[in-house]
XYZ file of C-alpha atoms in Angstrom:
735
model
C 119.814 96.584 170.652
C 123.551 96.733 170.104
C 125.537 98.834 172.530
C 128.240 101.348 171.759
C 131.499 99.633 170.910
C 129.919 96.178 170.486
C 131.774 93.759 168.208
C 128.614 91.957 167.122
C 127.793 92.410 163.459
C 124.825 94.378 162.156
C 121.589 92.511 161.582
C 120.066 95.063 159.174
C 120.287 96.966 156.677
C 123.608 96.460 154.885
C 124.688 95.704 151.343
C 126.346 92.494 150.227
C 130.105 92.379 149.847
C 129.627 92.333 146.076
C 127.509 95.492 146.211
C 130.059 97.174 148.471
C 132.910 96.202 146.194
C 131.076 97.556 143.159
C 130.377 100.871 144.905
C 133.933 101.393 146.187
C 136.271 102.509 143.392
C 139.838 101.364 143.825
C 142.266 104.129 144.654
C 139.878 106.165 146.811
C 141.267 106.010 150.293
C 138.128 107.653 151.716
C 136.041 104.744 150.404
C 137.444 102.316 152.969
C 136.796 102.024 156.711
C 139.387 102.775 159.354
C 137.433 101.738 162.458
C 134.638 99.433 163.591
C 132.030 100.810 165.977
C 129.084 98.720 167.152
C 130.241 96.114 164.655
C 129.968 98.477 161.686
C 132.822 99.584 159.422
C 133.297 103.360 159.715
C 135.812 106.120 159.177
C 135.995 109.801 160.190
C 133.441 111.629 158.104
C 133.326 114.911 156.287
C 132.087 117.783 158.458
C 130.220 119.371 155.562
C 127.646 119.158 154.245
C 125.607 118.614 157.387
C 123.054 115.824 157.408
C 123.173 112.330 155.944
C 124.875 112.246 152.552
C 125.595 109.332 150.237
C 129.327 108.817 149.676
C 131.221 105.989 147.928
C 130.368 102.821 149.790
C 128.278 104.322 152.550
C 126.569 107.258 154.219
C 128.278 110.284 155.745
C 126.555 111.529 158.902
C 127.421 115.051 160.070
C 125.733 116.891 162.931
C 126.548 120.105 164.785
C 126.496 120.756 168.518
C 128.787 123.334 170.057
C 127.962 122.549 173.672
C 127.352 118.794 173.768
C 130.013 116.636 175.375
C 129.374 113.822 172.911
C 127.034 112.568 170.188
C 125.743 109.071 169.407
C 124.326 107.988 166.050
C 121.289 105.724 166.470
C 120.233 103.414 163.618
C 116.810 101.797 163.244
C 115.028 99.360 161.007
C 111.963 101.030 159.454
C 108.890 100.255 161.525
C 110.731 98.870 164.543
C 110.699 100.488 167.946
C 114.215 99.611 169.082
C 117.477 100.603 167.482
C 119.733 97.944 165.984
C 122.973 99.870 166.398
C 124.212 102.877 168.340
C 127.529 104.393 167.353
C 129.163 106.947 169.619
C 131.344 109.392 167.718
C 134.971 109.092 168.882
C 136.559 112.384 169.775
C 138.808 111.978 166.742
C 135.656 112.120 164.574
C 134.851 115.622 165.839
C 136.030 118.758 164.052
C 135.266 121.841 166.114
C 131.606 121.555 167.002
C 130.817 119.099 164.189
C 130.611 115.335 164.627
C 131.074 113.436 161.355
C 131.218 109.723 160.590
C 130.972 107.651 157.422
C 129.213 104.326 157.975
C 129.847 101.783 155.241
C 127.487 99.211 153.773
C 124.210 100.885 154.748
C 121.256 100.717 152.405
C 120.005 104.335 152.471
C 116.479 103.251 151.553
C 116.257 100.847 154.474
C 117.662 102.790 157.369
C 116.276 105.373 159.773
C 118.397 107.316 162.216
C 118.467 109.743 165.118
C 121.080 111.244 167.423
C 121.628 111.272 171.153
C 123.327 114.376 172.529
C 125.317 113.989 175.745
C 125.828 116.904 178.087
C 124.386 118.753 181.076
C 120.646 118.977 181.601
C 120.449 122.448 183.170
C 117.457 124.332 181.758
C 118.078 127.246 184.119
C 121.409 127.707 182.313
C 119.910 127.088 178.865
C 121.132 123.505 178.364
C 118.643 120.671 177.679
C 120.980 117.776 176.886
C 119.468 114.381 177.649
C 121.043 111.292 176.090
C 117.802 109.372 176.668
C 116.162 111.464 173.944
C 116.434 110.289 170.332
C 116.713 113.501 168.308
C 115.933 113.915 164.629
C 118.548 115.406 162.343
C 117.877 119.110 161.647
C 119.122 118.389 158.110
C 117.124 115.175 157.674
C 115.728 115.099 154.133
C 112.772 112.866 155.042
C 111.074 111.900 158.291
C 109.150 108.808 159.279
C 106.465 108.685 161.936
C 103.596 110.492 160.203
C 103.240 108.728 156.859
C 99.420 108.828 156.858
C 97.577 112.079 157.460
C 95.739 112.128 160.770
C 96.701 108.593 161.792
C 98.418 107.930 165.119
C 102.116 108.102 164.450
C 105.251 106.570 165.838
C 108.363 108.372 167.020
C 109.958 110.813 164.601
C 113.006 109.442 162.813
C 115.192 110.841 160.078
C 115.516 109.213 156.682
C 117.518 109.805 153.527
C 115.521 111.070 150.546
C 116.219 109.441 147.177
C 118.100 111.688 144.782
C 117.368 109.997 141.456
C 114.311 111.962 140.289
C 114.237 112.662 136.542
C 113.514 116.376 136.087
C 113.546 116.103 132.275
C 115.289 119.445 131.742
C 112.899 121.300 134.047
C 114.183 124.770 134.862
C 112.977 127.845 136.744
C 110.319 129.791 134.865
C 111.682 133.165 136.017
C 108.357 134.911 135.431
C 108.846 138.666 135.949
C 107.371 139.717 139.259
C 105.108 142.304 137.655
C 103.475 139.526 135.597
C 102.657 137.282 138.555
C 99.171 136.376 139.702
C 99.663 134.436 142.944
C 97.186 131.860 144.228
C 97.601 130.849 147.893
C 96.450 127.322 148.639
C 96.642 124.571 151.243
C 97.727 121.289 149.664
C 95.270 119.151 151.601
C 92.459 121.676 151.791
C 92.522 122.267 148.032
C 91.406 118.765 147.018
C 90.341 116.874 150.183
C 86.633 117.609 149.657
C 84.792 114.755 147.905
C 83.565 117.234 145.313
C 87.129 117.732 144.036
C 86.767 114.585 141.965
C 90.478 113.759 142.080
C 92.001 110.321 142.529
C 94.360 111.450 145.300
C 92.328 113.846 147.451
C 94.340 116.000 149.819
C 97.662 114.975 148.296
C 100.391 116.480 146.127
C 99.140 114.182 143.376
C 95.643 115.605 143.830
C 97.011 119.096 143.275
C 98.535 117.865 140.008
C 95.052 116.797 138.900
C 93.838 120.383 139.378
C 96.596 122.063 137.379
C 94.258 122.369 134.403
C 91.844 124.398 136.503
C 94.589 126.698 137.751
C 95.881 127.254 134.220
C 92.400 127.989 132.908
C 91.860 130.505 135.696
C 95.021 132.294 134.594
C 97.127 132.150 137.750
C 100.832 131.618 137.107
C 102.144 131.146 140.646
C 100.896 128.980 143.497
C 101.933 129.817 147.041
C 101.761 126.574 148.994
C 101.055 126.800 152.686
C 103.649 124.842 154.711
C 104.751 121.567 153.114
C 107.690 120.914 155.466
C 107.053 117.984 157.797
C 104.814 118.828 160.766
C 102.522 116.991 163.169
C 98.901 117.633 162.260
C 97.809 115.927 165.489
C 99.619 118.480 167.650
C 96.418 119.956 169.089
C 94.812 118.835 172.323
C 91.519 120.718 171.860
C 88.218 119.403 170.561
C 85.524 121.185 168.631
C 82.985 122.197 171.307
C 80.197 122.131 168.733
C 80.830 118.551 167.542
C 83.256 116.972 170.005
C 85.594 116.100 167.119
C 89.350 116.397 167.649
C 91.014 119.521 166.307
C 94.204 119.581 164.272
C 97.221 121.670 163.464
C 95.804 121.865 159.950
C 97.802 124.780 158.556
C 101.165 123.309 159.503
C 103.001 126.356 160.836
C 104.801 124.281 163.494
C 107.673 122.785 161.554
C 109.296 119.539 162.697
C 111.557 118.830 159.706
C 112.768 121.770 157.639
C 114.383 119.700 154.884
C 111.641 117.058 154.765
C 108.441 117.192 152.687
C 105.190 116.378 154.459
C 104.690 112.613 154.060
C 100.990 112.886 154.884
C 100.527 115.056 151.784
C 101.809 112.290 149.522
C 99.741 109.415 148.173
C 103.063 107.560 148.111
C 104.132 108.709 151.570
C 103.602 105.267 153.099
C 106.176 103.978 150.627
C 108.726 106.693 151.376
C 108.217 108.428 148.037
C 106.932 111.786 149.252
C 109.995 113.596 147.922
C 109.456 112.323 144.382
C 105.718 113.082 144.540
C 106.364 116.692 145.507
C 109.075 117.023 142.865
C 106.669 115.739 140.226
C 104.096 118.275 141.399
C 106.582 121.093 140.884
C 107.595 119.723 137.488
C 103.988 119.465 136.291
C 103.166 122.968 137.528
C 106.187 124.306 135.658
C 105.039 122.562 132.486
C 101.774 124.478 132.812
C 103.637 127.778 133.216
C 102.965 128.015 136.959
C 105.673 128.877 139.474
C 105.841 127.407 142.973
C 106.436 129.543 146.066
C 106.679 127.814 149.441
C 105.387 129.335 152.665
C 108.247 128.739 155.107
C 108.430 129.175 158.877
C 111.846 130.113 160.245
C 110.546 132.143 163.159
C 109.861 129.189 165.481
C 109.703 125.391 165.619
C 107.299 122.717 166.846
C 109.283 122.318 170.096
C 107.404 125.209 171.689
C 108.383 126.570 175.093
C 109.809 124.716 178.080
C 106.630 122.611 178.253
C 106.916 121.429 174.668
C 108.517 118.272 173.261
C 112.253 117.938 172.701
C 112.525 116.795 169.098
C 115.776 118.159 167.681
C 117.127 121.686 168.183
C 116.456 121.919 171.922
C 118.270 118.676 172.623
C 121.187 119.340 170.260
C 122.059 122.874 171.350
C 119.259 124.886 172.900
C 121.419 127.953 173.590
C 122.453 128.223 169.953
C 119.183 127.576 168.156
C 116.741 129.624 170.256
C 116.551 133.190 171.510
C 116.760 133.020 175.290
C 116.026 135.686 177.865
C 118.708 136.563 180.438
C 117.071 134.073 182.831
C 117.156 131.397 180.076
C 113.470 131.303 179.233
C 112.327 131.473 175.618
C 111.641 134.755 173.900
C 108.239 134.449 172.253
C 108.148 136.895 169.355
C 106.336 134.224 167.316
C 103.378 133.827 169.672
C 103.917 130.056 169.714
C 106.336 129.590 172.609
C 109.814 129.908 171.129
C 111.762 132.006 168.615
C 114.542 130.718 166.379
C 117.828 132.533 166.876
C 117.998 133.392 163.182
C 120.923 135.809 163.288
C 123.231 133.491 165.165
C 125.838 132.505 162.540
C 125.074 128.784 162.829
C 121.316 129.234 162.582
C 121.768 131.692 159.730
C 123.763 129.026 157.916
C 121.022 126.487 158.614
C 118.364 128.716 157.046
C 120.526 129.357 153.980
C 121.330 125.671 153.578
C 117.655 124.787 153.848
C 116.501 127.252 151.212
C 119.335 126.328 148.860
C 118.324 122.697 149.232
C 114.712 123.358 148.264
C 115.782 125.424 145.257
C 118.372 122.914 144.058
C 116.533 119.673 144.844
C 112.880 120.692 144.414
C 113.224 123.487 141.823
C 110.966 125.821 143.781
C 110.744 129.384 142.509
C 110.553 131.342 145.731
C 109.595 131.585 149.365
C 107.121 133.483 151.497
C 108.496 133.941 155.013
C 106.002 133.693 157.856
C 106.418 136.455 160.481
C 109.536 137.568 158.656
C 110.195 140.538 160.956
C 111.669 137.988 163.388
C 114.389 137.263 160.830
C 115.628 140.804 161.416
C 115.912 140.563 165.200
C 119.237 140.218 167.001
C 119.984 137.419 169.443
C 118.527 139.519 172.253
C 115.411 140.274 170.220
C 116.206 143.863 169.253
C 115.476 144.831 165.622
C 118.637 145.136 163.544
C 119.248 147.923 161.045
C 121.221 145.582 158.782
C 120.142 142.005 159.584
C 122.811 139.529 158.442
C 120.324 136.810 157.524
C 118.122 139.019 155.367
C 121.147 140.441 153.578
C 122.576 136.964 153.022
C 119.297 135.707 151.567
C 119.054 138.712 149.268
C 122.549 138.203 147.845
C 122.932 134.433 147.943
C 124.056 133.133 144.520
C 121.880 130.011 144.618
C 118.786 132.033 145.544
C 119.498 134.771 142.991
C 116.437 134.106 140.834
C 114.058 133.277 143.690
C 111.123 135.376 144.743
C 111.555 136.431 148.380
C 108.326 137.556 150.040
C 108.123 138.759 153.632
C 105.202 138.805 156.014
C 106.759 141.955 157.422
C 105.499 141.768 160.997
C 105.640 139.443 163.990
C 103.714 138.595 167.148
C 106.036 140.745 169.232
C 104.638 143.978 167.792
C 107.285 144.658 165.142
C 105.453 145.947 162.044
C 107.733 146.656 159.083
C 105.415 146.998 156.090
C 107.223 149.542 153.951
C 110.344 149.484 156.110
C 111.402 145.843 155.893
C 115.163 145.550 155.124
C 114.728 144.730 151.428
C 118.171 144.997 149.792
C 116.322 145.622 146.505
C 115.190 141.979 146.547
C 112.363 141.480 148.982
C 108.673 141.924 148.337
C 106.187 142.235 151.203
C 102.686 141.143 151.969
C 101.163 144.610 152.010
C 98.824 144.526 154.991
C 98.087 148.207 154.500
C 96.744 147.476 151.015
C 94.435 144.830 152.484
C 93.060 147.175 155.126
C 92.682 150.117 152.735
C 90.735 148.092 150.183
C 88.462 146.613 152.828
C 87.711 150.032 154.300
C 87.032 151.527 150.886
C 84.633 148.717 149.972
C 82.739 149.310 153.221
C 82.462 152.998 152.436
C 84.413 154.168 155.489
C 85.052 157.863 155.907
C 88.572 158.886 154.949
C 89.395 155.705 153.020
C 89.478 157.002 149.444
C 92.788 158.843 149.335
C 94.683 155.996 150.938
C 93.055 153.470 148.625
C 94.202 155.513 145.642
C 97.766 155.429 146.969
C 97.647 151.674 147.511
C 96.109 151.207 144.065
C 99.190 152.492 142.242
C 101.664 150.353 144.158
C 101.978 152.203 147.481
C 104.690 154.661 146.387
C 104.709 156.153 149.889
C 105.890 152.796 151.249
C 108.103 151.525 148.461
C 109.916 154.530 147.031
C 112.892 153.290 145.073
C 111.737 149.686 145.245
C 108.996 149.799 142.627
C 105.499 148.378 142.549
C 106.652 144.748 142.786
C 107.700 145.295 146.389
C 103.978 145.212 147.198
C 102.134 141.883 147.273
C 98.546 143.077 147.238
C 95.787 140.985 148.739
C 92.369 141.399 150.257
C 92.189 137.954 151.881
C 94.681 135.245 152.870
C 94.604 131.977 154.797
C 94.784 133.962 158.043
C 91.416 135.714 158.247
C 88.074 135.771 156.509
C 87.553 134.342 153.057
C 86.278 136.848 150.497
C 82.741 135.513 150.829
C 82.864 135.840 154.615
C 84.398 139.318 154.428
C 81.141 140.545 152.863
C 78.858 138.235 154.904
C 79.985 138.679 158.501
C 80.563 141.744 160.604
C 82.013 139.686 163.469
C 84.201 136.600 163.621
C 82.584 133.331 164.643
C 85.392 131.107 165.910
C 83.474 129.165 168.548
C 84.395 125.847 166.874
C 88.081 126.513 167.614
C 87.601 125.752 171.294
C 89.005 129.075 172.499
C 85.748 130.852 173.399
C 85.948 132.973 170.245
C 88.970 134.804 171.680
C 91.366 133.744 168.942
C 91.669 135.359 165.513
C 91.783 139.011 164.550
C 89.074 141.110 166.176
C 89.148 144.056 163.753
C 88.592 142.717 160.244
C 87.180 145.776 158.418
C 84.386 143.480 157.261
C 80.729 144.238 156.557
C 77.879 141.768 156.287
C 75.873 143.817 153.741
C 72.894 144.021 156.047
C 72.577 140.533 157.527
C 74.959 138.441 159.626
C 75.736 135.143 157.944
C 73.575 133.023 155.627
C 70.451 134.614 154.211
C 67.943 134.176 151.411
C 67.414 137.922 151.020
C 68.003 138.571 147.316
C 69.063 142.180 147.822
C 71.675 141.220 150.405
C 72.961 138.377 148.237
C 73.191 140.624 145.191
C 75.148 143.230 147.151
C 77.522 140.587 148.491
C 78.133 139.307 144.993
C 78.837 142.826 143.779
C 81.227 143.500 146.662
C 83.177 140.329 145.909
C 83.490 141.412 142.285
C 84.530 144.891 143.375
C 87.319 143.445 145.500
C 88.580 141.117 142.772
C 88.428 143.793 140.087
C 90.292 146.387 142.139
C 92.870 143.863 143.333
C 93.637 142.549 139.861
C 93.932 145.981 138.268
C 96.173 147.438 140.999
C 99.891 148.002 140.558
C 101.916 145.390 142.411
C 101.709 141.604 142.692
C 98.113 140.402 143.223
C 97.483 137.391 145.438
C 94.223 135.439 145.551
C 93.136 133.035 148.274
C 92.148 129.619 146.931
C 88.397 129.313 146.592
C 87.642 133.038 146.737
C 86.856 132.946 143.025
C 84.024 130.530 143.797
C 82.854 132.197 147.055
C 84.217 129.601 149.484
C 83.007 130.129 153.061
C 84.365 129.251 156.494
C 81.038 130.247 158.088
C 82.535 133.330 159.661
C 85.587 131.621 161.151
C 88.612 133.856 160.590
C 91.198 131.517 162.138
C 90.458 128.048 160.810
C 93.965 126.751 161.519
C 92.656 123.780 163.489
C 89.960 122.375 161.220
C 90.429 119.468 158.841
C 87.008 119.259 157.274
C 84.306 121.155 155.425
C 85.268 124.394 157.139
C 88.750 124.417 155.607
C 88.328 122.383 152.437
C 87.515 123.877 149.050
C 84.015 122.746 148.081
C 84.327 122.343 144.323
C 80.572 122.286 143.816
C 80.769 126.043 144.410
C 82.613 126.385 141.100
C 79.352 125.349 139.449
C 76.898 127.229 141.646
C 79.066 130.355 141.408
C 80.234 129.829 137.845
C 79.701 133.500 137.000
C 82.143 134.571 139.711
C 84.727 132.067 138.456
C 84.254 133.338 134.920
C 84.522 136.941 136.103
C 87.798 136.186 137.886
C 89.148 134.482 134.778
C 88.187 137.481 132.639
C 89.859 139.976 134.958
C 93.093 137.971 135.179
C 93.176 137.793 131.382
C 92.528 141.549 131.202
C 95.449 142.200 133.536
C 97.688 140.090 131.351
C 96.535 141.931 128.228
C 97.346 145.423 129.528
C 100.944 146.421 130.330
C 99.769 149.621 132.000
C 98.477 147.465 134.888
C 101.781 145.604 135.287
C 104.421 148.299 135.578
C 107.470 147.755 137.781
C 108.010 151.460 138.360
C 105.579 153.703 140.165
C 103.682 156.090 137.894
C 104.727 159.721 138.096
C 101.911 161.625 136.406
C 104.138 162.604 133.481
C 103.205 162.012 129.844
C 106.553 160.749 128.486
C 105.314 161.079 124.875
C 102.047 159.315 125.655
C 98.692 160.731 124.741
C 97.991 160.961 128.500
C 100.093 160.896 131.696
C 101.057 157.462 132.993
C 98.552 158.074 135.789
C 95.848 160.691 136.190
C 93.072 161.072 138.750
C 89.441 161.939 138.113
C 86.132 162.266 139.876
C 82.641 163.351 138.937
C 84.461 165.834 136.734
C 87.336 164.677 134.558
C 90.790 165.660 135.835
C 89.237 166.771 139.149
C 89.518 164.129 141.886
C 87.917 164.637 145.280
C 90.213 163.598 148.121
C 88.065 165.004 150.921
C 87.381 162.636 153.861
C 83.732 162.137 152.903
C 84.515 161.262 149.286
C 83.884 157.614 148.498
C 84.686 157.756 144.804
C 87.829 157.907 142.715
C 88.707 157.269 139.105
C 92.169 156.462 137.838
C 93.420 156.468 134.265
C 96.562 154.436 133.636
C 98.442 154.855 130.384
C 101.481 153.044 128.988
C 103.159 153.670 125.643
C 104.919 151.202 123.366
C 108.140 152.449 121.807
C 107.992 152.236 118.018
C 111.492 150.759 118.054
C 113.423 153.611 116.535
C 114.993 154.727 119.806
C 113.697 158.290 119.325
C 110.958 158.042 121.950
C 108.158 157.861 119.388
C 105.117 155.982 120.626
C 103.417 153.483 118.341
C 100.345 152.948 120.494
C 99.095 153.684 123.975
C 97.641 151.155 126.390
C 95.067 153.119 128.371
C 92.744 151.810 131.111
C 90.228 153.840 133.122
C 89.015 152.487 136.471
C 86.166 154.133 138.384
C 85.600 152.810 141.901
C 82.521 153.875 143.832
C 82.318 152.980 147.519
C 79.227 155.182 147.907
C 75.740 153.768 148.251
C 74.526 156.095 145.508
C 75.268 156.010 141.780
C 77.365 158.734 140.129
C 77.770 159.975 136.575
C 81.433 160.605 135.778
C 82.777 162.783 132.997
C 85.330 160.883 130.938
C 88.640 162.269 129.717
C 88.300 163.172 126.074
C 90.189 160.820 123.800
C 92.103 161.795 120.648
C 90.305 161.526 117.321
C 89.879 157.925 116.225
C 89.862 156.503 119.748
C 86.882 155.171 121.710
C 86.116 154.228 125.292
C 85.007 150.602 125.554
C 83.582 148.846 128.581
C 85.422 145.820 129.939
C 83.676 145.406 133.307
C 80.830 146.887 135.307
C 80.068 145.174 138.612
C 76.622 146.805 138.781
C 75.573 144.863 135.689
C 73.859 141.476 135.997
C 76.401 138.720 136.714
C 76.193 137.341 133.188
C 77.069 140.754 131.756
C 79.549 142.139 134.287
C 82.677 141.458 132.231
C 83.928 140.112 128.934
C 87.027 138.550 127.511
C 89.766 141.040 126.609
C 89.318 142.218 123.047
C 85.546 141.796 123.174
C 84.775 145.130 124.866
C 81.884 147.176 123.468
C 82.243 150.896 122.826
C 80.178 153.233 125.021
C 77.242 154.951 123.365
C 78.066 158.078 125.360
C 81.772 158.790 124.990
C 81.573 161.806 127.302
C 80.444 160.132 130.531
C 79.899 156.845 132.285
C 77.522 155.840 135.043
C 79.024 154.054 138.054
C 76.362 152.293 140.077
C 76.085 152.190 143.866
C 79.007 150.323 145.425
C 80.336 149.370 142.013
C 83.473 149.441 139.894
C 83.657 150.164 136.170
C 86.696 149.457 133.988
C 87.051 150.954 130.533
C 89.760 150.620 127.930
C 90.653 153.191 125.258
C 91.285 151.689 121.831
C 91.425 152.961 118.263
C 88.103 152.950 116.454
C 87.646 149.502 114.927
C 85.219 146.780 114.182
C 83.546 146.695 117.579
C 80.084 148.164 117.692
C 78.937 150.941 119.996
C 76.636 150.020 122.865
C 72.959 150.574 122.335
């Protein structure tokens, strides 16, 4: 290992003099070295951009530390334990708190690097400097050390991602938010199961092989659980039921914010994970599917004072983390530390990171984990006008991105409906989730709130429109849809935490039996409840989000916190798509129905006014038309949504109305509902009825059959019926 200031020449990895000469245009003074450090030709670098950047003839390294007394650049050969050169930044190479150096002749594909930060090690004062620690670059665009999923890894080291990917004129799809159908998936869990039948199971390339399925289902946006580099082996527990090691499977403990997860790439062992992810995005775009990344800026993998020092802690602990007055870590994330997001430097880091993913990976948006933390001040207090959230909302590079907040945190801050939105942010609507679950169970007092959530939660999002609400009934964190209707209690024993982890109150109901059963009545009710949930979700105003595998009744056997399982419990079993083909077909039908009816995809909240339509844009009904029952013991509501198409003359004339009637019955008894009378020449036609046999519960849009009785419709026990009003045509009336 070469020492700082050594005159010995480098042994690896440099270019030949001919290659250097060809890459250094004459006349560029910044393309020539001014110093030699550790035997390498260098010159003062450019302070921005941060990170390792290719420049004429070399690589510019720039790293920030406001409180370090010095920084050393450490260079490695790939796969070797010891460094081959260590270059201490001269004081003349520092500008403010930024250390920058251009090193000439390096081959960016054959070099790994870290930093050593010199300074006081005084944790009780908030400083954790230790020059013995090799720290990864916060701006490192790739990391080595975990190239194969689950395999023992070496030390983390930063690398330089190639920047020569051919996007072939790929561009953002810019799908209107009201038209989105979001599908949340885990890259590995989606195809790792042997039944997936892909050539690259558990990889980005495996996801590409399933794009045809996603397109056929009708989803047009995938929300990928974390794909930034993390350590899946960062879990010391074992499964008490099998003795197998547990994992950090979900990946919400980020190590490298600019680096794609190498273990998710079939080419990761060859350093091509960046290109593999870029190709995945490109292929999804070609299929008309946007890509939203689930990002974690509320904490890092360094944890609390007992955790590893990987990067931020060693570079400038007092800047990057929220610290208590006695210099311990605030823990609003529930994982040991909290990023100091509204410190100007950290705010800049977050913006730089998101801009990078938009510019380099063409992603279409971001979902922010525990986003309420992003609105806390440096002392943890909620801010009325958080600088970071405002900056994200108005950033020119992020202008067309979807910004989605999980508007709560582990410190008790719950901001659903009050998240600082700046007319840009949407929110995971946890109140929609709870209202729909309670209504499906038949809880007392659930109907009126469900009706409010159904039309886009106007009480929460006044002035922001329906697209502020991302509606969901299940997500990665909690029960799957199958388990929501199969378990009354969580069963997390396999997590090794004595079933104490995971949400205790799930608003779930097992339909009469806990867990697996062969009782046909229970199974039929569970199937109906799953269809009820999907049908109500996909006809609600707002942005619907599905959890991967729910459309085929994927189960986690009652585990509502499967973050630590890399196996059957967390993988999508694709054989279920065959055994539950009717549920998959039903989901496909309902997504297509949503796409076919503008009245289900409005940006504005309905007002109840007619606006030259044949009916108001929303009207409420019950057993009697135009007479809803909002009493606490009511478990039934019907909603008629109507949207008019302007004839084009600018005079407000309406050419045709799009009119959908949804009757939702959470009662265990059937009800006969009077239907609103339609104008002459119009008929009510049935699109879906979850009380019908599975093969007859829905149809493709345009294939609806007119009701024999145009005055009333029967809604079965715990069932949902959807009708559409259309002009009298070729379709026959039901027998």
